[in-house]
């Protein structure tokens, strides 16, 4: 026998000991399920690059939310796929209170007042330029975009949104939206800011799902440079001052250090967005039999929690909830 007083393996010797020494857990309470909404009735189309994820018409979204609520999922982030004919430079359809998006939110809240609905504020789903901000002469105009984002947020709050999610990365948008909400009596509507949203190649499948890829250029003048982490602290400071309720890091997997950085430095809840490309990679490798997709999924979600996320937006939410039943 060697003299080894500290033997860490003792705390791994069986499943019960491993459970009582486990530092982090993922539960369905931690997860937000993103959902893709399309026009029509009884319409369901799978996103080719995201096996198991569908664009659903309003009636089927309602059914989907009902089945998710039964599984213990309670928060949903809705993204609309808008008909090309309705897209224009000013994202006008995003301000139409009778449009697909707000009317669906209304119906969801009418059927399931207990469901928490998070919405997306950005111009890209409605913009003929496919950018998150207003484009003029090839440039994204910050302050002019804020006017549109505030109106968009108000339409969504009026429809019953519980959490507004500005995903556009314009400067000052959290403060502008907070003021617009408060002035109109929506002091209880939360803001989950996409605080550190990086200009990432991992969004590819999402842009396929919504047909929302930029028509020219890229998003690097507003989304963050993947090389930077101190810049995330600047964004987080501003969001805190401007009235955000949650700080989000997006994507999650290649940015676990940024999740950790924000959770170490801020007391607000930290959200992480396990994005479309991260989902697609797991599904593709699992379909080839190269990895065990379910085990990899659980390990990924756990790693995001361990890094410091309190909340995870993930396309895996429903299958994770199902696996725990
Ligand atoms: C757009 C938006 C994007 C995502 C959420 N909101 C894409 C983008 O910025 O181009 C990506 C989500 C994902 O990849 O799962 N404002």
Coordinates of C-alpha atoms and ligand atoms in Angstrom, one line a residue:
X1 CA 0.0 0.0 0.0
X2 CA 1.1 3.5 -0.8
X3 CA 0.5 6.3 1.7
X4 CA -2.2 8.3 -0.2
X5 CA -4.4 10.1 2.4
X6 CA -6.5 11.9 -0.2
X7 CA -8.0 9.5 -2.6
X8 CA -10.5 11.4 -4.8
X9 CA -11.7 8.2 -6.3
X10 CA -13.5 7.4 -3.0
X11 CA -16.1 10.1 -4.0
X12 CA -16.7 8.3 -7.3
X13 CA -17.0 4.8 -5.9
X14 CA -20.7 4.2 -6.7
X15 CA -23.7 6.0 -8.3
X16 CA -25.1 7.2 -5.0
X17 CA -21.9 8.8 -3.8
X18 CA -21.4 10.3 -7.2
X19 CA -24.9 11.8 -7.0
X20 CA -24.4 13.3 -3.5
X21 CA -21.1 14.8 -4.6
X22 CA -22.4 16.1 -8.0
X23 CA -21.9 19.9 -8.2
X24 CA -24.2 20.7 -11.1
X25 CA -27.4 19.3 -12.5
X26 CA -29.5 20.1 -15.5
X27 CA -33.3 19.9 -15.1
X28 CA -36.2 20.9 -17.3
X29 CA -36.5 24.1 -15.2
X30 CA -33.3 25.3 -16.6
X31 CA -34.3 25.0 -20.3
X32 CA -36.0 27.3 -22.8
X33 CA -37.2 25.7 -26.0
X34 CA -37.0 27.8 -29.2
X35 CA -39.9 27.2 -31.7
X36 CA -40.1 28.2 -35.4
X37 CA -43.5 29.6 -36.4
X38 CA -44.9 29.6 -40.0
X39 CA -48.1 30.7 -41.7
X40 CA -51.0 28.4 -42.4
X41 CA -53.0 25.6 -40.8
X42 CA -51.8 22.1 -39.9
X43 CA -48.4 22.9 -41.5
X44 CA -45.3 21.2 -40.3
X45 CA -41.9 21.2 -42.2
X46 CA -38.7 19.8 -40.8
X47 CA -35.6 22.0 -40.9
X48 CA -33.3 20.0 -43.1
X49 CA -30.2 20.9 -41.2
X50 CA -31.9 20.3 -37.8
X51 CA -33.4 16.8 -37.7
X52 CA -36.3 16.6 -35.2
X53 CA -36.9 20.4 -35.4
X54 CA -39.9 21.7 -37.3
X55 CA -41.4 24.9 -38.5
X56 CA -45.0 24.8 -37.2
X57 CA -48.2 26.7 -38.0
X58 CA -50.0 28.4 -35.1
X59 CA -52.4 25.5 -34.4
X60 CA -49.5 23.0 -34.2
X61 CA -47.4 25.4 -32.1
X62 CA -50.3 25.4 -29.6
X63 CA -50.3 21.6 -29.6
X64 CA -46.6 21.5 -29.2
X65 CA -46.6 23.8 -26.3
X66 CA -49.3 21.8 -24.6
X67 CA -47.3 18.6 -24.9
X68 CA -44.1 20.4 -23.7
X69 CA -45.9 21.8 -20.7
X70 CA -46.9 18.2 -19.7
X71 CA -43.2 17.3 -19.9
X72 CA -42.4 20.1 -17.4
X73 CA -41.0 22.6 -19.9
X74 CA -42.5 26.0 -19.3
X75 CA -40.6 28.6 -21.3
X76 CA -40.7 29.0 -25.1
X77 CA -38.8 31.3 -27.4
X78 CA -40.8 31.9 -30.6
X79 CA -39.2 32.9 -33.9
X80 CA -41.4 33.7 -37.0
X81 CA -40.7 32.7 -40.5
X82 CA -42.1 35.5 -42.6
X83 CA -43.3 35.2 -46.2
X84 CA -40.8 36.9 -48.5
X85 CA -43.6 39.1 -50.0
X86 CA -44.1 40.7 -46.6
X87 CA -40.4 41.6 -46.1
X88 CA -39.3 45.2 -46.7
X89 CA -36.4 47.5 -45.8
X90 CA -38.0 48.8 -42.6
X91 CA -39.3 45.4 -41.3
X92 CA -42.8 46.8 -41.4
X93 CA -44.4 43.4 -40.8
X94 CA -42.6 43.3 -37.4
X95 CA -44.8 46.2 -36.3
X96 CA -48.1 44.8 -37.5
X97 CA -50.1 43.9 -34.4
X98 CA -52.4 41.7 -36.5
X99 CA -49.4 39.8 -38.0
X100 CA -48.6 36.2 -37.6
X101 CA -46.3 36.6 -34.7
X102 CA -48.3 38.8 -32.2
X103 CA -51.6 36.9 -33.0
X104 CA -49.9 33.6 -32.3
X105 CA -48.5 34.9 -29.0
X106 CA -52.0 36.1 -28.0
X107 CA -53.5 32.7 -28.8
X108 CA -50.8 30.9 -26.8
X109 CA -51.3 33.1 -23.8
X110 CA -55.0 32.7 -24.0
X111 CA -54.7 28.9 -24.1
X112 CA -51.8 28.6 -21.6
X113 CA -51.5 31.6 -19.4
X114 CA -49.0 29.6 -17.4
X115 CA -46.6 29.2 -20.3
X116 CA -43.8 31.8 -20.3
X117 CA -43.3 33.3 -23.8
X118 CA -40.1 34.9 -24.9
X119 CA -40.0 36.9 -28.1
X120 CA -37.3 37.9 -30.5
X121 CA -36.6 41.6 -31.2
X122 CA -34.5 42.1 -34.4
X123 CA -35.3 43.2 -37.9
X124 CA -33.9 40.2 -39.8
X125 CA -37.0 37.9 -40.0
X126 CA -39.0 40.8 -41.6
X127 CA -36.2 42.6 -43.5
X128 CA -35.7 42.3 -47.2
X129 CA -32.0 43.0 -46.5
X130 CA -31.8 40.1 -44.0
X131 CA -30.0 42.3 -41.5
X132 CA -30.9 42.9 -37.8
X133 CA -30.8 46.7 -38.3
X134 CA -32.0 49.2 -40.9
X135 CA -29.7 49.3 -43.9
X136 CA -28.8 52.5 -45.8
X137 CA -26.1 52.7 -48.5
X138 CA -24.7 49.3 -47.3
X139 CA -24.5 50.6 -43.7
X140 CA -26.5 49.5 -40.6
X141 CA -28.0 52.6 -38.9
X142 CA -28.0 52.2 -35.2
X143 CA -30.3 54.9 -33.7
X144 CA -32.8 54.7 -36.6
X145 CA -33.0 50.9 -35.9
X146 CA -33.8 51.6 -32.2
X147 CA -37.1 53.3 -33.1
X148 CA -38.2 50.2 -35.0
X149 CA -37.0 47.8 -32.3
X150 CA -38.9 49.7 -29.6
X151 CA -42.1 49.6 -31.6
X152 CA -41.5 45.9 -32.3
X153 CA -41.1 45.2 -28.6
X154 CA -44.3 47.1 -27.8
X155 CA -46.3 45.1 -30.3
X156 CA -45.0 41.9 -28.7
X157 CA -45.6 43.1 -25.1
X158 CA -49.2 44.1 -26.1
X159 CA -49.7 40.6 -27.5
X160 CA -48.7 39.1 -24.1
X161 CA -45.0 38.4 -24.3
X162 CA -43.4 37.7 -20.8
X163 CA -39.8 38.2 -21.9
X164 CA -38.5 40.3 -24.7
X165 CA -35.3 39.1 -26.3
X166 CA -33.4 41.7 -28.2
X167 CA -31.0 39.7 -30.5
X168 CA -30.0 42.6 -32.8
X169 CA -26.8 43.9 -31.0
X170 CA -27.5 47.6 -31.7
X171 CA -26.0 49.9 -29.1
X172 CA -28.4 51.2 -26.5
X173 CA -31.3 48.9 -27.4
X174 CA -31.9 47.5 -24.0
X175 CA -32.3 51.0 -22.5
X176 CA -34.5 52.2 -25.3
X177 CA -36.7 49.1 -25.1
X178 CA -36.9 49.3 -21.3
X179 CA -38.0 52.9 -21.5
X180 CA -40.6 52.2 -24.2
X181 CA -42.0 49.3 -22.2
X182 CA -42.1 51.3 -19.0
X183 CA -43.8 54.3 -20.6
X184 CA -46.5 52.1 -21.9
X185 CA -47.2 50.4 -18.6
X186 CA -45.2 47.2 -19.3
X187 CA -43.0 47.4 -16.2
X188 CA -43.5 43.7 -15.6
X189 CA -42.3 42.6 -19.0
X190 CA -38.7 41.3 -18.7
X191 CA -35.7 41.7 -21.0
X192 CA -33.3 38.9 -21.7
X193 CA -30.6 40.7 -23.5
X194 CA -28.4 38.9 -26.1
X195 CA -25.5 40.6 -24.3
X196 CA -22.5 38.8 -25.8
X197 CA -23.8 37.7 -29.2
X198 CA -20.9 36.7 -31.5
X199 CA -20.7 36.9 -35.2
X200 CA -20.8 33.1 -35.5
X201 CA -20.9 30.5 -38.2
X202 CA -22.9 28.4 -35.9
X203 CA -26.1 30.2 -36.8
X204 CA -26.3 28.7 -40.3
X205 CA -29.1 26.2 -39.7
X206 CA -31.2 28.8 -38.0
X207 CA -30.9 31.1 -41.0
X208 CA -32.0 28.1 -43.2
X209 CA -35.0 27.6 -40.9
X210 CA -36.2 31.2 -41.2
X211 CA -34.7 31.9 -44.6
X212 CA -33.2 35.0 -42.9
X213 CA -29.6 35.0 -44.1
X214 CA -28.2 38.5 -44.8
X215 CA -28.6 39.4 -48.5
X216 CA -25.2 41.1 -48.6
X217 CA -22.1 41.1 -46.3
X218 CA -22.1 39.7 -42.8
X219 CA -23.1 40.8 -39.3
X220 CA -19.7 41.7 -38.1
X221 CA -20.4 45.5 -37.6
X222 CA -22.9 44.6 -34.9
X223 CA -22.3 41.1 -33.6
X224 CA -19.1 40.6 -31.5
X225 CA -15.7 39.4 -32.7
X226 CA -15.2 35.7 -31.7
X227 CA -11.7 36.6 -30.6
X228 CA -12.8 38.9 -27.8
X229 CA -13.9 38.3 -24.2
X230 CA -13.2 41.6 -22.4
X231 CA -15.6 43.2 -24.8
X232 CA -18.3 41.0 -23.3
X233 CA -17.8 42.7 -20.0
X234 CA -18.4 46.1 -21.6
X235 CA -21.7 44.8 -23.2
X236 CA -22.7 43.3 -19.8
X237 CA -22.0 46.5 -17.9
X238 CA -24.2 48.5 -20.4
X239 CA -27.0 45.9 -20.3
X240 CA -27.0 46.0 -16.5
X241 CA -27.2 49.8 -16.5
X242 CA -29.8 49.8 -19.2
X243 CA -32.2 47.5 -17.3
X244 CA -31.7 44.0 -18.5
X245 CA -33.1 41.2 -16.4
X246 CA -30.9 38.4 -17.9
X247 CA -27.5 38.5 -19.6
X248 CA -27.1 36.0 -22.5
X249 CA -24.1 34.6 -24.1
X250 CA -24.5 33.2 -27.6
X251 CA -23.4 30.7 -28.9
X252 CA -22.7 28.6 -25.9
X253 CA -20.2 25.8 -26.6
X254 CA -17.3 27.7 -28.1
X255 CA -18.0 30.5 -25.6
X256 CA -18.0 28.6 -22.2
X257 CA -15.2 31.0 -21.0
X258 CA -17.4 34.0 -21.7
X259 CA -20.3 32.4 -19.8
X260 CA -17.9 31.8 -16.9
X261 CA -16.6 35.4 -17.2
X262 CA -20.1 36.9 -17.0
X263 CA -21.3 34.6 -14.2
X264 CA -18.2 35.5 -12.1
X265 CA -18.6 39.2 -12.6
X266 CA -22.4 39.8 -12.6
X267 CA -25.1 38.9 -10.3
X268 CA -27.9 38.9 -12.9
X269 CA -29.0 35.5 -14.1
X270 CA -26.9 34.2 -17.0
X271 CA -28.5 32.6 -20.0
X272 CA -26.7 30.7 -22.7
X273 CA -28.0 30.0 -26.2
X274 CA -27.0 26.5 -27.4
X275 CA -27.5 27.5 -31.0
X276 CA -28.7 25.7 -34.2
X277 CA -25.2 24.7 -35.5
X278 CA -24.3 23.2 -32.1
X279 CA -27.5 21.1 -32.4
X280 CA -26.8 20.2 -36.0
X281 CA -23.3 18.9 -35.3
X282 CA -24.5 16.5 -32.6
X283 CA -27.4 15.2 -34.8
X284 CA -25.2 14.7 -37.8
X285 CA -22.5 12.8 -36.0
X286 CA -25.1 10.7 -34.1
X287 CA -26.9 9.9 -37.3
X288 CA -23.6 8.5 -38.6
X289 CA -23.2 6.4 -35.5
X290 CA -20.0 8.3 -34.6
X291 CA -21.1 9.5 -31.2
X292 CA -23.9 8.6 -28.8
X293 CA -26.1 11.6 -29.4
X294 CA -28.1 11.4 -26.2
X295 CA -25.0 11.2 -24.0
X296 CA -23.3 14.0 -25.8
X297 CA -26.4 16.1 -25.5
X298 CA -26.5 15.7 -21.7
X299 CA -22.8 16.3 -21.4
X300 CA -23.1 19.5 -23.5
X301 CA -26.0 20.8 -21.4
X302 CA -24.2 20.0 -18.2
X303 CA -21.0 21.8 -19.4
X304 CA -23.0 24.9 -20.1
X305 CA -24.4 24.9 -16.6
X306 CA -21.1 24.1 -15.1
X307 CA -19.6 27.2 -16.9
X308 CA -22.2 29.3 -15.0
X309 CA -25.4 29.5 -17.0
X310 CA -28.6 29.6 -15.1
X311 CA -30.8 29.2 -18.1
X312 CA -30.1 27.4 -21.4
X313 CA -32.0 28.0 -24.7
X314 CA -31.7 24.7 -26.5
X315 CA -33.3 22.8 -29.4
X316 CA -32.6 19.7 -27.2
X317 CA -35.1 20.9 -24.6
X318 CA -38.0 18.6 -25.6
X319 CA -36.0 15.5 -26.2
X320 CA -34.1 16.1 -22.9
X321 CA -37.5 16.4 -21.0
X322 CA -38.7 13.3 -22.7
X323 CA -35.6 11.4 -21.7
X324 CA -36.2 12.3 -18.0
X325 CA -39.8 10.9 -18.0
Ligands
LIG1 C1 -31.4 36.8 -35.4 C2 -31.1 35.6 -34.6 C3 -30.2 34.6 -35.0 C4 -30.3 33.6 -34.0 C5 -31.3 34.0 -33.1 N1 -31.8 35.3 -33.5 C6 -29.4 34.5 -36.2 C7 -28.5 35.6 -36.6 O1 -28.1 36.5 -35.8 O2 -28.2 35.6 -37.7 C8 -29.5 32.3 -34.1 C9 -30.1 31.2 -33.3 C10 -29.5 29.9 -33.6 O3 -28.6 29.7 -34.5 O4 -30.0 28.9 -33.1 N2 -31.5 38.0 -34.8

